[in-house]
PDB file of N, CA and C in Angstrom:
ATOM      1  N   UNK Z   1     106.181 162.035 137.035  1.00  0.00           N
ATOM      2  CA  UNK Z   1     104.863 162.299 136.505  1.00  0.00           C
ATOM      3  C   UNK Z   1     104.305 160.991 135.941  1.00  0.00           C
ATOM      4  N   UNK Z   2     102.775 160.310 136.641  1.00  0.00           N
ATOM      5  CA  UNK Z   2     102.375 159.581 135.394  1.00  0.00           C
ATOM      6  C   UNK Z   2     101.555 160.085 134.243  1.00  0.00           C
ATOM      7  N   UNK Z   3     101.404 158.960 133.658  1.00  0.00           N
ATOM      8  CA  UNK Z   3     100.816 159.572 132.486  1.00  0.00           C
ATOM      9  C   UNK Z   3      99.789 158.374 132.166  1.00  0.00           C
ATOM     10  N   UNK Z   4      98.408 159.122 131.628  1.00  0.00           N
ATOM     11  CA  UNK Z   4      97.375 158.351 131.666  1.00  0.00           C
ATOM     12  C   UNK Z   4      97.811 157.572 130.125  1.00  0.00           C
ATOM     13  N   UNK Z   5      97.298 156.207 129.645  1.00  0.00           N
ATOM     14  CA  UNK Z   5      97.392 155.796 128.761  1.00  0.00           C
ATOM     15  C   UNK Z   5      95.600 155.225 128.024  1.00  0.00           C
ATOM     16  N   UNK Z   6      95.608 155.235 127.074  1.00  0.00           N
ATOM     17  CA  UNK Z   6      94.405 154.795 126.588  1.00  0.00           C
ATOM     18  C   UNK Z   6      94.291 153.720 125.218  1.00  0.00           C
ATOM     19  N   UNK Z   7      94.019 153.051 125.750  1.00  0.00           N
ATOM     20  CA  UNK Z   7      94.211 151.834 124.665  1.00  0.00           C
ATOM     21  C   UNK Z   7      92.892 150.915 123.703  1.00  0.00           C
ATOM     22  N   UNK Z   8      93.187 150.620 122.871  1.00  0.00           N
ATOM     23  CA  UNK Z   8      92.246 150.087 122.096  1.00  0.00           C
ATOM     24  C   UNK Z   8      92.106 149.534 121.183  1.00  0.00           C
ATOM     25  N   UNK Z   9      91.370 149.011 120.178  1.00  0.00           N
ATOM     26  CA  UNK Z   9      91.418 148.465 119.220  1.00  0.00           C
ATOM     27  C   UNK Z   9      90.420 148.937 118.141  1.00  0.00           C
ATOM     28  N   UNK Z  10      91.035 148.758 116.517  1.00  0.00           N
ATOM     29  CA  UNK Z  10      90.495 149.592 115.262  1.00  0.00           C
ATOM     30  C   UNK Z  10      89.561 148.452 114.827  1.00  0.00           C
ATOM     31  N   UNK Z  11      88.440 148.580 114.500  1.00  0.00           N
ATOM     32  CA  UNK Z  11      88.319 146.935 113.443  1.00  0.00           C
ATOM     33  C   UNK Z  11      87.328 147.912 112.082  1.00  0.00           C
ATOM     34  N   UNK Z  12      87.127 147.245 111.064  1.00  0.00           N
ATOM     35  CA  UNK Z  12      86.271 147.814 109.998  1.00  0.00           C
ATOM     36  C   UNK Z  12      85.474 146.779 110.108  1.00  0.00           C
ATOM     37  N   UNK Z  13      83.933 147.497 109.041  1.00  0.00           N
ATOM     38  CA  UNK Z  13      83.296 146.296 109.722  1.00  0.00           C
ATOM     39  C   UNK Z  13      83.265 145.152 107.934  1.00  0.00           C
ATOM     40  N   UNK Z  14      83.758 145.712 106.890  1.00  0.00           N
ATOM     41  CA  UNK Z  14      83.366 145.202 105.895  1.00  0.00           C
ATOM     42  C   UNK Z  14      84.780 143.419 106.362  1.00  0.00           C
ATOM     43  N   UNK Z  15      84.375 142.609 105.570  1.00  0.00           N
ATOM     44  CA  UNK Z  15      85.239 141.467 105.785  1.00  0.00           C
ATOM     45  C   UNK Z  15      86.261 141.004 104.602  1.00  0.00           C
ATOM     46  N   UNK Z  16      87.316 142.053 104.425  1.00  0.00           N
ATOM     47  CA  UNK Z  16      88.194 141.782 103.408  1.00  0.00           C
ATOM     48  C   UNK Z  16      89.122 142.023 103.790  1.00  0.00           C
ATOM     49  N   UNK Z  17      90.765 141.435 103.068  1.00  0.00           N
ATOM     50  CA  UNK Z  17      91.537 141.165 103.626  1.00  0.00           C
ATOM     51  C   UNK Z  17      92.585 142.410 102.873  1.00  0.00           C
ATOM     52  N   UNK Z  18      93.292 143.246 103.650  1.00  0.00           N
ATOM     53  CA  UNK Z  18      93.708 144.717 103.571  1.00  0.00           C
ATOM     54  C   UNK Z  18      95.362 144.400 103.517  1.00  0.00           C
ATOM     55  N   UNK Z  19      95.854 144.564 102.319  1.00  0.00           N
ATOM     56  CA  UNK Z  19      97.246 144.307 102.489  1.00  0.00           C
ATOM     57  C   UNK Z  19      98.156 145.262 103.568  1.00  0.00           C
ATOM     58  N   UNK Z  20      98.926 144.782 103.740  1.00  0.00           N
ATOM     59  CA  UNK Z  20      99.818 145.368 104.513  1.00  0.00           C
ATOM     60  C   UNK Z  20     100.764 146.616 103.559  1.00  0.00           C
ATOM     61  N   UNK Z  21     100.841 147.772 103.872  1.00  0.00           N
ATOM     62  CA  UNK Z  21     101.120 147.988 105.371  1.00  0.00           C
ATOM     63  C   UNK Z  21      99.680 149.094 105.496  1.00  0.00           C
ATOM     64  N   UNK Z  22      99.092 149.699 106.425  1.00  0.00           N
ATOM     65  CA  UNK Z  22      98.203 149.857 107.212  1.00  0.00           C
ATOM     66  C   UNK Z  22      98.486 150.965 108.095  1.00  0.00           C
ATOM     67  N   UNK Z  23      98.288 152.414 107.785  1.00  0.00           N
ATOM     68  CA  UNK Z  23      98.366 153.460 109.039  1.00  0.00           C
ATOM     69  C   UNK Z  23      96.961 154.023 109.655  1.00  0.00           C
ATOM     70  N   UNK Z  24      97.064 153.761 110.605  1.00  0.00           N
ATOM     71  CA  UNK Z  24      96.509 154.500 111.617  1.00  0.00           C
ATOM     72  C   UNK Z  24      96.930 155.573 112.587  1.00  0.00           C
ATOM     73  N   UNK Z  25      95.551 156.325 112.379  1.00  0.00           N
ATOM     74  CA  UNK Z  25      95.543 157.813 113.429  1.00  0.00           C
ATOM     75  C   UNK Z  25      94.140 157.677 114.165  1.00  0.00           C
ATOM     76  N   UNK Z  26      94.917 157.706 115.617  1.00  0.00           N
ATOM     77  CA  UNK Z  26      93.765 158.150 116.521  1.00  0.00           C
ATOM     78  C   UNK Z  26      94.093 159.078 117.200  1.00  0.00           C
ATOM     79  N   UNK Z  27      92.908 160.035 117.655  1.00  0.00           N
ATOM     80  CA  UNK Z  27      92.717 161.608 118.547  1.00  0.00           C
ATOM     81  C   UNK Z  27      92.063 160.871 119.581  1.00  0.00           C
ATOM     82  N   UNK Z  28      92.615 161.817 120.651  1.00  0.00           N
ATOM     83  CA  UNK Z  28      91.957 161.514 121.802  1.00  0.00           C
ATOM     84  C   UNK Z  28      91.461 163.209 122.041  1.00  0.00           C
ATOM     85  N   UNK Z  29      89.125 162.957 121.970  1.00  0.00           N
ATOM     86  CA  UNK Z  29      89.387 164.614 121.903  1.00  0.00           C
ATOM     87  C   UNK Z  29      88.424 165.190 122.970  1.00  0.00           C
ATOM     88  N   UNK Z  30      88.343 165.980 123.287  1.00  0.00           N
ATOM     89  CA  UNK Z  30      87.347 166.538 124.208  1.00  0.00           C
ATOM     90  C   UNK Z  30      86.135 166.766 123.775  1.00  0.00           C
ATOM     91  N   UNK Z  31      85.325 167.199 124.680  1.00  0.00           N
ATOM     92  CA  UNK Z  31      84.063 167.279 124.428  1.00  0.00           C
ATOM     93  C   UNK Z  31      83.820 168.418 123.503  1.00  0.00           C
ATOM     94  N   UNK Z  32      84.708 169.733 123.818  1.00  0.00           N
ATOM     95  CA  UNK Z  32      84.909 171.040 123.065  1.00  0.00           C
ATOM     96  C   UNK Z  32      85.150 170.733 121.341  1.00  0.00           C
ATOM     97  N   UNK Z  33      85.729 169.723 121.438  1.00  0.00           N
ATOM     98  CA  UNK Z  33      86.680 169.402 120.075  1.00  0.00           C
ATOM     99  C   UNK Z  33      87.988 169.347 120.001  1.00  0.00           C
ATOM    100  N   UNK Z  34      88.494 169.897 121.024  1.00  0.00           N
ATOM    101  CA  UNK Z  34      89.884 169.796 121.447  1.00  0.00           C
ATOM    102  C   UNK Z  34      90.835 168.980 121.243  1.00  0.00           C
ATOM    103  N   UNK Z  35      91.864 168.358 120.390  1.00  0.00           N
ATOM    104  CA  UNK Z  35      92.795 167.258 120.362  1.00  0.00           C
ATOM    105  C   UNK Z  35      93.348 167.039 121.778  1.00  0.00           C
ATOM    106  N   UNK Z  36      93.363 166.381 122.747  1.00  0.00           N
ATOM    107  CA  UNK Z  36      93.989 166.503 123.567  1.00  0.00           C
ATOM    108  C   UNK Z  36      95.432 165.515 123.485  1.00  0.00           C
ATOM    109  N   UNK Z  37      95.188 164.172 122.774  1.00  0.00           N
ATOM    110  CA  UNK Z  37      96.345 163.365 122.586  1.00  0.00           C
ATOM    111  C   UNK Z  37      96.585 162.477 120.881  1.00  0.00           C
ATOM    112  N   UNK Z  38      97.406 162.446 120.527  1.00  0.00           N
ATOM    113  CA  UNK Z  38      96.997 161.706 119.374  1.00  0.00           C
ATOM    114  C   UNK Z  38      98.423 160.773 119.101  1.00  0.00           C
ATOM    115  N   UNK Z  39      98.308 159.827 118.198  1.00  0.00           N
ATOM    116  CA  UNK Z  39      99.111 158.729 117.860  1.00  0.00           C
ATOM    117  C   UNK Z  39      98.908 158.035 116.508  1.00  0.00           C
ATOM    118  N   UNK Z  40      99.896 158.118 115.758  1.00  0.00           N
ATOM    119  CA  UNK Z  40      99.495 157.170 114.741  1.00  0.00           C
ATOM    120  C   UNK Z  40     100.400 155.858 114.550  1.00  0.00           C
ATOM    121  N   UNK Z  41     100.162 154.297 113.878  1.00  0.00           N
ATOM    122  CA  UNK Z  41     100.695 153.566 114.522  1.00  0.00           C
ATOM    123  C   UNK Z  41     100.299 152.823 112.786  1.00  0.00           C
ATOM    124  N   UNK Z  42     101.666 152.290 112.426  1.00  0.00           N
ATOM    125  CA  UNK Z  42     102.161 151.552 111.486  1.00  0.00           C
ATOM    126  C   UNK Z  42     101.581 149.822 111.707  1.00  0.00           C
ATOM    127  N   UNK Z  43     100.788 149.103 110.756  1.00  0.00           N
ATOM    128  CA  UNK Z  43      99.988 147.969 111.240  1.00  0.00           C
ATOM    129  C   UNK Z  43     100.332 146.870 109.965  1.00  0.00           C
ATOM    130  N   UNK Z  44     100.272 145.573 109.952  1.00  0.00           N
ATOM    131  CA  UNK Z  44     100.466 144.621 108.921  1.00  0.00           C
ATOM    132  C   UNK Z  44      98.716 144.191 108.958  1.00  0.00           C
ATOM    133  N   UNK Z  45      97.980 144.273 109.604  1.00  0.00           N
ATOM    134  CA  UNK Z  45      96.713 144.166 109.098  1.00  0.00           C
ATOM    135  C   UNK Z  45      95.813 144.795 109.824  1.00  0.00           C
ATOM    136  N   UNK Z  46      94.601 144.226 109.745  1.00  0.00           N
ATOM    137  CA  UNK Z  46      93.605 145.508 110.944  1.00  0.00           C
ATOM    138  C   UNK Z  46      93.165 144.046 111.110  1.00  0.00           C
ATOM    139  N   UNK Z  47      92.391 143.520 112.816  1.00  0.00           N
ATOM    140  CA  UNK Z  47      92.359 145.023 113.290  1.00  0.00           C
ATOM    141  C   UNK Z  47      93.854 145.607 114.185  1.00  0.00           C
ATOM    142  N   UNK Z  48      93.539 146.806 114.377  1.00  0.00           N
ATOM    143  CA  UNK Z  48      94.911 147.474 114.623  1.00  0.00           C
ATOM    144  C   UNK Z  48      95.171 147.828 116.376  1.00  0.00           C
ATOM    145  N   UNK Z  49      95.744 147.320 116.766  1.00  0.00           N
ATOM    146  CA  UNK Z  49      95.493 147.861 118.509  1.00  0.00           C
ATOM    147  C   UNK Z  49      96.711 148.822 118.691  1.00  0.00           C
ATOM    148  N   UNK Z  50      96.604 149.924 119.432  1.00  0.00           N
ATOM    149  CA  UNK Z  50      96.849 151.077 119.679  1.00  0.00           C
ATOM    150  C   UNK Z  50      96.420 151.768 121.334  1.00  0.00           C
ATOM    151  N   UNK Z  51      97.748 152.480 120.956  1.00  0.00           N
ATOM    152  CA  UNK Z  51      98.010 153.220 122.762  1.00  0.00           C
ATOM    153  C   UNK Z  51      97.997 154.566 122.874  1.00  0.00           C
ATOM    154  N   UNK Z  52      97.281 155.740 123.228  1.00  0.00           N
ATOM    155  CA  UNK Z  52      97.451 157.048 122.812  1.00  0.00           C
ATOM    156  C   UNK Z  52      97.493 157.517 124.300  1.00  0.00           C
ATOM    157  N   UNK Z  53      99.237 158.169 124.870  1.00  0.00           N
ATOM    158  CA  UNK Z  53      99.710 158.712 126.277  1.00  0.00           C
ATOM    159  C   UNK Z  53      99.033 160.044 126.289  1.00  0.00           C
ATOM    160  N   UNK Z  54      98.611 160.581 127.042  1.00  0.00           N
ATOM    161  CA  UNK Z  54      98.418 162.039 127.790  1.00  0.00           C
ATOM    162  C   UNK Z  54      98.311 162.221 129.119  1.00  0.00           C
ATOM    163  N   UNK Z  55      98.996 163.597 129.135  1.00  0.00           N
ATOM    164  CA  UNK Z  55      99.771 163.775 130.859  1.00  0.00           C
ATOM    165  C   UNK Z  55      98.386 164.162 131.513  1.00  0.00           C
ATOM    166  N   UNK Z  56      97.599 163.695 132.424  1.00  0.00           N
ATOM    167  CA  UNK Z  56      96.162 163.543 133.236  1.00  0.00           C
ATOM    168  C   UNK Z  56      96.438 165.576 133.324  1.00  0.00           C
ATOM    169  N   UNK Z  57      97.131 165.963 133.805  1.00  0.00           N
ATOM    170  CA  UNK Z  57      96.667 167.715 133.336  1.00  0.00           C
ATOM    171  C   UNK Z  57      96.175 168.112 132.506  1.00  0.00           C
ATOM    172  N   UNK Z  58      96.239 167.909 131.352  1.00  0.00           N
ATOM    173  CA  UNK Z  58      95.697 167.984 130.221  1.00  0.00           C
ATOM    174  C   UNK Z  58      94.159 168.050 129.882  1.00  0.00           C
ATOM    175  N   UNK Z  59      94.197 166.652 130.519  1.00  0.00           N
ATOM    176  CA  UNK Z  59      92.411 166.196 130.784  1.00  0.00           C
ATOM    177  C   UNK Z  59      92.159 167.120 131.863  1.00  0.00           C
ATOM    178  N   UNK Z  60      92.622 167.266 133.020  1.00  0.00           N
ATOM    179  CA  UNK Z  60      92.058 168.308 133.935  1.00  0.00           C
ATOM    180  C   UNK Z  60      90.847 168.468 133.582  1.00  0.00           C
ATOM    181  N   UNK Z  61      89.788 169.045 134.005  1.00  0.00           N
ATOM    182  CA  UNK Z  61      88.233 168.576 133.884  1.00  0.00           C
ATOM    183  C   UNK Z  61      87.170 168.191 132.999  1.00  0.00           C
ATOM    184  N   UNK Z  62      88.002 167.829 132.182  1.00  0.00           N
ATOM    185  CA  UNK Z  62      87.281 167.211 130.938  1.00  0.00           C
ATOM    186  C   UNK Z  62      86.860 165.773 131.133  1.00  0.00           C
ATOM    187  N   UNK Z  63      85.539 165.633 131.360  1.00  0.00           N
ATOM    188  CA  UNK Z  63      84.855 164.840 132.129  1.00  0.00           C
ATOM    189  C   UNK Z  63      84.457 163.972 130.718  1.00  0.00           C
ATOM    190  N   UNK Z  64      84.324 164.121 129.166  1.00  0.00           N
ATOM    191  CA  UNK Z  64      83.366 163.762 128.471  1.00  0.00           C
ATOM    192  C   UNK Z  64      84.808 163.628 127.092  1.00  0.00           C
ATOM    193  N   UNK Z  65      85.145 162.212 127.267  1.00  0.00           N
ATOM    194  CA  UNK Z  65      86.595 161.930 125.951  1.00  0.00           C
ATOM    195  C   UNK Z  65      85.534 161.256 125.055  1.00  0.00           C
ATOM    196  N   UNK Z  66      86.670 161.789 123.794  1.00  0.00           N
ATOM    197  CA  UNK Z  66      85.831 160.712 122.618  1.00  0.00           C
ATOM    198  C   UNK Z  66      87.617 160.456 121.732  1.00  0.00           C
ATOM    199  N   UNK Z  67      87.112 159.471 121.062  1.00  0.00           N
ATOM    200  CA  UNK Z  67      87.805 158.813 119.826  1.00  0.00           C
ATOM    201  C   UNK Z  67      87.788 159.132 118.563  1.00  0.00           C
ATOM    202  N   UNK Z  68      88.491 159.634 117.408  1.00  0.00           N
ATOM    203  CA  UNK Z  68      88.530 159.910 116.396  1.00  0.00           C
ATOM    204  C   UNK Z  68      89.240 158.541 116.105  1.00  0.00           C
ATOM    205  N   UNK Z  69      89.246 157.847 114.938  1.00  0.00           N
ATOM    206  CA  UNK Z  69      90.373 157.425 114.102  1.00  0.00           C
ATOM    207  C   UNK Z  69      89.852 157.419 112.972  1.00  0.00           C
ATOM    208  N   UNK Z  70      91.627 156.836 112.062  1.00  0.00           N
ATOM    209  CA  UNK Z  70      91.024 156.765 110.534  1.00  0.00           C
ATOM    210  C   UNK Z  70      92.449 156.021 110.235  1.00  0.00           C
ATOM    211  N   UNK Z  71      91.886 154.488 109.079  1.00  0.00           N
ATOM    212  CA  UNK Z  71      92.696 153.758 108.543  1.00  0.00           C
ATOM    213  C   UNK Z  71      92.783 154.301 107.169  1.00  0.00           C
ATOM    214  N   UNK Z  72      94.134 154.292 107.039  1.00  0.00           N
ATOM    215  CA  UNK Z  72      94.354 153.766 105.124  1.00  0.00           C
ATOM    216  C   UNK Z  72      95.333 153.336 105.342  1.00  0.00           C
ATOM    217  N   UNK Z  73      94.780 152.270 104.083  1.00  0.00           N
ATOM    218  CA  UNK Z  73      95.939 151.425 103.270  1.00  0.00           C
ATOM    219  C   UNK Z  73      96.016 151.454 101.688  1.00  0.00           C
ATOM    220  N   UNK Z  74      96.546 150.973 101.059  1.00  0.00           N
ATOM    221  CA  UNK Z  74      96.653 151.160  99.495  1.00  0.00           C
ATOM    222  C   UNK Z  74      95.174 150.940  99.019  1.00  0.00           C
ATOM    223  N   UNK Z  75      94.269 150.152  99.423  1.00  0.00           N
ATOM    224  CA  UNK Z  75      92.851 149.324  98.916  1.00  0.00           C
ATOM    225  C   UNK Z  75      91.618 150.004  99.256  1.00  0.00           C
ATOM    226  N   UNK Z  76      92.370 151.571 100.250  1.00  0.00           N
ATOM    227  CA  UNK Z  76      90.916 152.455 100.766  1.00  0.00           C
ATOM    228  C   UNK Z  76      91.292 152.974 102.307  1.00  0.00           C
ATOM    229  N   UNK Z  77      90.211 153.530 102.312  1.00  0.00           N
ATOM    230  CA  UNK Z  77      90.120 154.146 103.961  1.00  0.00           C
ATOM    231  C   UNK Z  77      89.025 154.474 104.733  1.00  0.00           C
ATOM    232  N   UNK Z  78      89.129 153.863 106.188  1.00  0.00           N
ATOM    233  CA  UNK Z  78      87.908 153.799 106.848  1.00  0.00           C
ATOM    234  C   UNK Z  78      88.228 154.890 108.510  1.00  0.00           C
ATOM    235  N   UNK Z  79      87.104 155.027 108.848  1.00  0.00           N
ATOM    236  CA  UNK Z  79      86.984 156.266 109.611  1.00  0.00           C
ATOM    237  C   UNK Z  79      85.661 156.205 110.879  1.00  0.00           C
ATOM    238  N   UNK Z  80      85.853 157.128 111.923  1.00  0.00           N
ATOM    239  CA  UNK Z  80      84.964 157.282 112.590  1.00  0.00           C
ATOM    240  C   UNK Z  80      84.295 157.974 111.786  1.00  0.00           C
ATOM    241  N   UNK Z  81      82.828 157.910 111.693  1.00  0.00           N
ATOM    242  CA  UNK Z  81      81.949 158.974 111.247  1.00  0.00           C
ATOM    243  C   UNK Z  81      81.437 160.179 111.921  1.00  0.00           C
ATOM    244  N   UNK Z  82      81.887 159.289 113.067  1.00  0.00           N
ATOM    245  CA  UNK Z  82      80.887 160.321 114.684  1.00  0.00           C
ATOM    246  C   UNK Z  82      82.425 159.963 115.798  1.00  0.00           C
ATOM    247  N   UNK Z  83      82.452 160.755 116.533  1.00  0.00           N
ATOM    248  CA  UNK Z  83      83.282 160.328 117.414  1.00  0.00           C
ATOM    249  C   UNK Z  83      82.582 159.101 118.480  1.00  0.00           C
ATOM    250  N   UNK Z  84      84.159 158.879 118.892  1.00  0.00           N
ATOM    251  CA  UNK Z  84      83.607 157.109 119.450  1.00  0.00           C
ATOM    252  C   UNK Z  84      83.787 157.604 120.878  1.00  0.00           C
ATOM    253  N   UNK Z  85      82.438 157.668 122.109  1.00  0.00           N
ATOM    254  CA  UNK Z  85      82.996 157.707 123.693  1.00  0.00           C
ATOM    255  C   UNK Z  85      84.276 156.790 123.744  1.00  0.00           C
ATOM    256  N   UNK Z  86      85.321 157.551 124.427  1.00  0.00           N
ATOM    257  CA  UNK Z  86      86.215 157.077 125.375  1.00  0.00           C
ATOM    258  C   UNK Z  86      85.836 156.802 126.938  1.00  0.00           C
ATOM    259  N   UNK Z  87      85.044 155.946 127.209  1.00  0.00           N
ATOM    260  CA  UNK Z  87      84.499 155.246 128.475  1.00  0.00           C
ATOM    261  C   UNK Z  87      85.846 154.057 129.140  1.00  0.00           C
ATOM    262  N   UNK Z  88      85.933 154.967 129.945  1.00  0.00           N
ATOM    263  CA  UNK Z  88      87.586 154.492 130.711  1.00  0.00           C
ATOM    264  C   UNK Z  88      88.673 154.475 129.950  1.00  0.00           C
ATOM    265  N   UNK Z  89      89.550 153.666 130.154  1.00  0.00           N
ATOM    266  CA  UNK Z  89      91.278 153.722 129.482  1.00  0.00           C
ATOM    267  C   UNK Z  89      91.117 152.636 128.332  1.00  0.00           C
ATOM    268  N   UNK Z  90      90.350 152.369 127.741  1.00  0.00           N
ATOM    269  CA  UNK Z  90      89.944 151.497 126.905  1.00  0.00           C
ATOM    270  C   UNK Z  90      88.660 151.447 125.806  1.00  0.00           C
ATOM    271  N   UNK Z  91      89.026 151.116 124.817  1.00  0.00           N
ATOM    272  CA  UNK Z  91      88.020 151.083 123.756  1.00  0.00           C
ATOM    273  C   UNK Z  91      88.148 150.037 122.385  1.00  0.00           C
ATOM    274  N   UNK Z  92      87.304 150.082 121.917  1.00  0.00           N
ATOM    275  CA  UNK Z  92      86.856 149.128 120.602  1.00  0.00           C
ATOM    276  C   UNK Z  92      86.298 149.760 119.568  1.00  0.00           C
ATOM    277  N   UNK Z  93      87.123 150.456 118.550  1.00  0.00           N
ATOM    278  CA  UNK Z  93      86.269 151.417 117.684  1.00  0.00           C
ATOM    279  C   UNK Z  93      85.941 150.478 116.490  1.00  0.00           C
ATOM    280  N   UNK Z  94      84.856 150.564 115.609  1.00  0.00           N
ATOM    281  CA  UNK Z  94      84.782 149.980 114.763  1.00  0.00           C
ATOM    282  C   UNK Z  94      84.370 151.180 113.261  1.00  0.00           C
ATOM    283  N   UNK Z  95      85.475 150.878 111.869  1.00  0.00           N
ATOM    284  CA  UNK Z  95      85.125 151.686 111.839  1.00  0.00           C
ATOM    285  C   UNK Z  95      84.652 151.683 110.164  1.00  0.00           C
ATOM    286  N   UNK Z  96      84.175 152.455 109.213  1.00  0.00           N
ATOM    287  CA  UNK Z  96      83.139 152.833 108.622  1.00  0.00           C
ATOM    288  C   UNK Z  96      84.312 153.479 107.085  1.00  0.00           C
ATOM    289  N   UNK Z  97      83.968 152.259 105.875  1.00  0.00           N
ATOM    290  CA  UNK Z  97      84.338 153.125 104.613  1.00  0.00           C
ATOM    291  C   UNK Z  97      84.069 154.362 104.110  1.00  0.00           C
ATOM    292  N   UNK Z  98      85.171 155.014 103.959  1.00  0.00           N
ATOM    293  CA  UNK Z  98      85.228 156.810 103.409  1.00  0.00           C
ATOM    294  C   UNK Z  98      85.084 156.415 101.954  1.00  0.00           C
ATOM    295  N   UNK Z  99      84.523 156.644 101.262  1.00  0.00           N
ATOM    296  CA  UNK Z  99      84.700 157.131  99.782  1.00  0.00           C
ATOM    297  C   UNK Z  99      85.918 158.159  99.309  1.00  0.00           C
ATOM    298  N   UNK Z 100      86.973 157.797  98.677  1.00  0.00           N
ATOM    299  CA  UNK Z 100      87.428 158.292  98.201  1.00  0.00           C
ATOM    300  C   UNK Z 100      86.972 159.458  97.063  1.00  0.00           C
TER     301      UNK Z 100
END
């Protein structure tokens, strides 16, 4: 079986320097809302690049992917606000301070 992979990169957009250590979660979700794949991935700084596998059945006709993620680290946490298109096996999310 292969398995589709989708890869990308986290960035925030404010310009400060985020101690380590750094988790990230990204969804890979359908148009429905559906989780279809997700991954979270241990980082020493952002931005954070990341790989989220799902078996192409899954997707089966789900024509329309999007991106969720969300960083924290000890100093705060940043987030999609809106989901991010997943336009091919690749992406660049940039992403947006949550208020604690």
């Amino acid at each position: 079986m292969t398995l589709s992979v989708f890869t990308g990169t986290l960035f925030i957009r404010e310009r400060i320097a985020i101690p380590a250590p750094v988790v990230a979660t990204v969804k890979l979700v359908s148009a429905d809302g559906e989780v279809l794949a997700a991954t979270a991935v241990e980082a020493n700084s952002v931005p954070v690049e990341f790989s989220v596998t799902v078996d192409p059945e899954i997707l089966g006709a789900h024509k329309h992917l999007s991106l969720w993620a969300f960083v924290r680290s000890s100093v705060g946490a940043w987030g999609t606000l809106e989901l991010a298109p997943a336009k091919g096996n690749t992406a660049e999310v940039v992403l947006t301070r949550i208020p604690e």
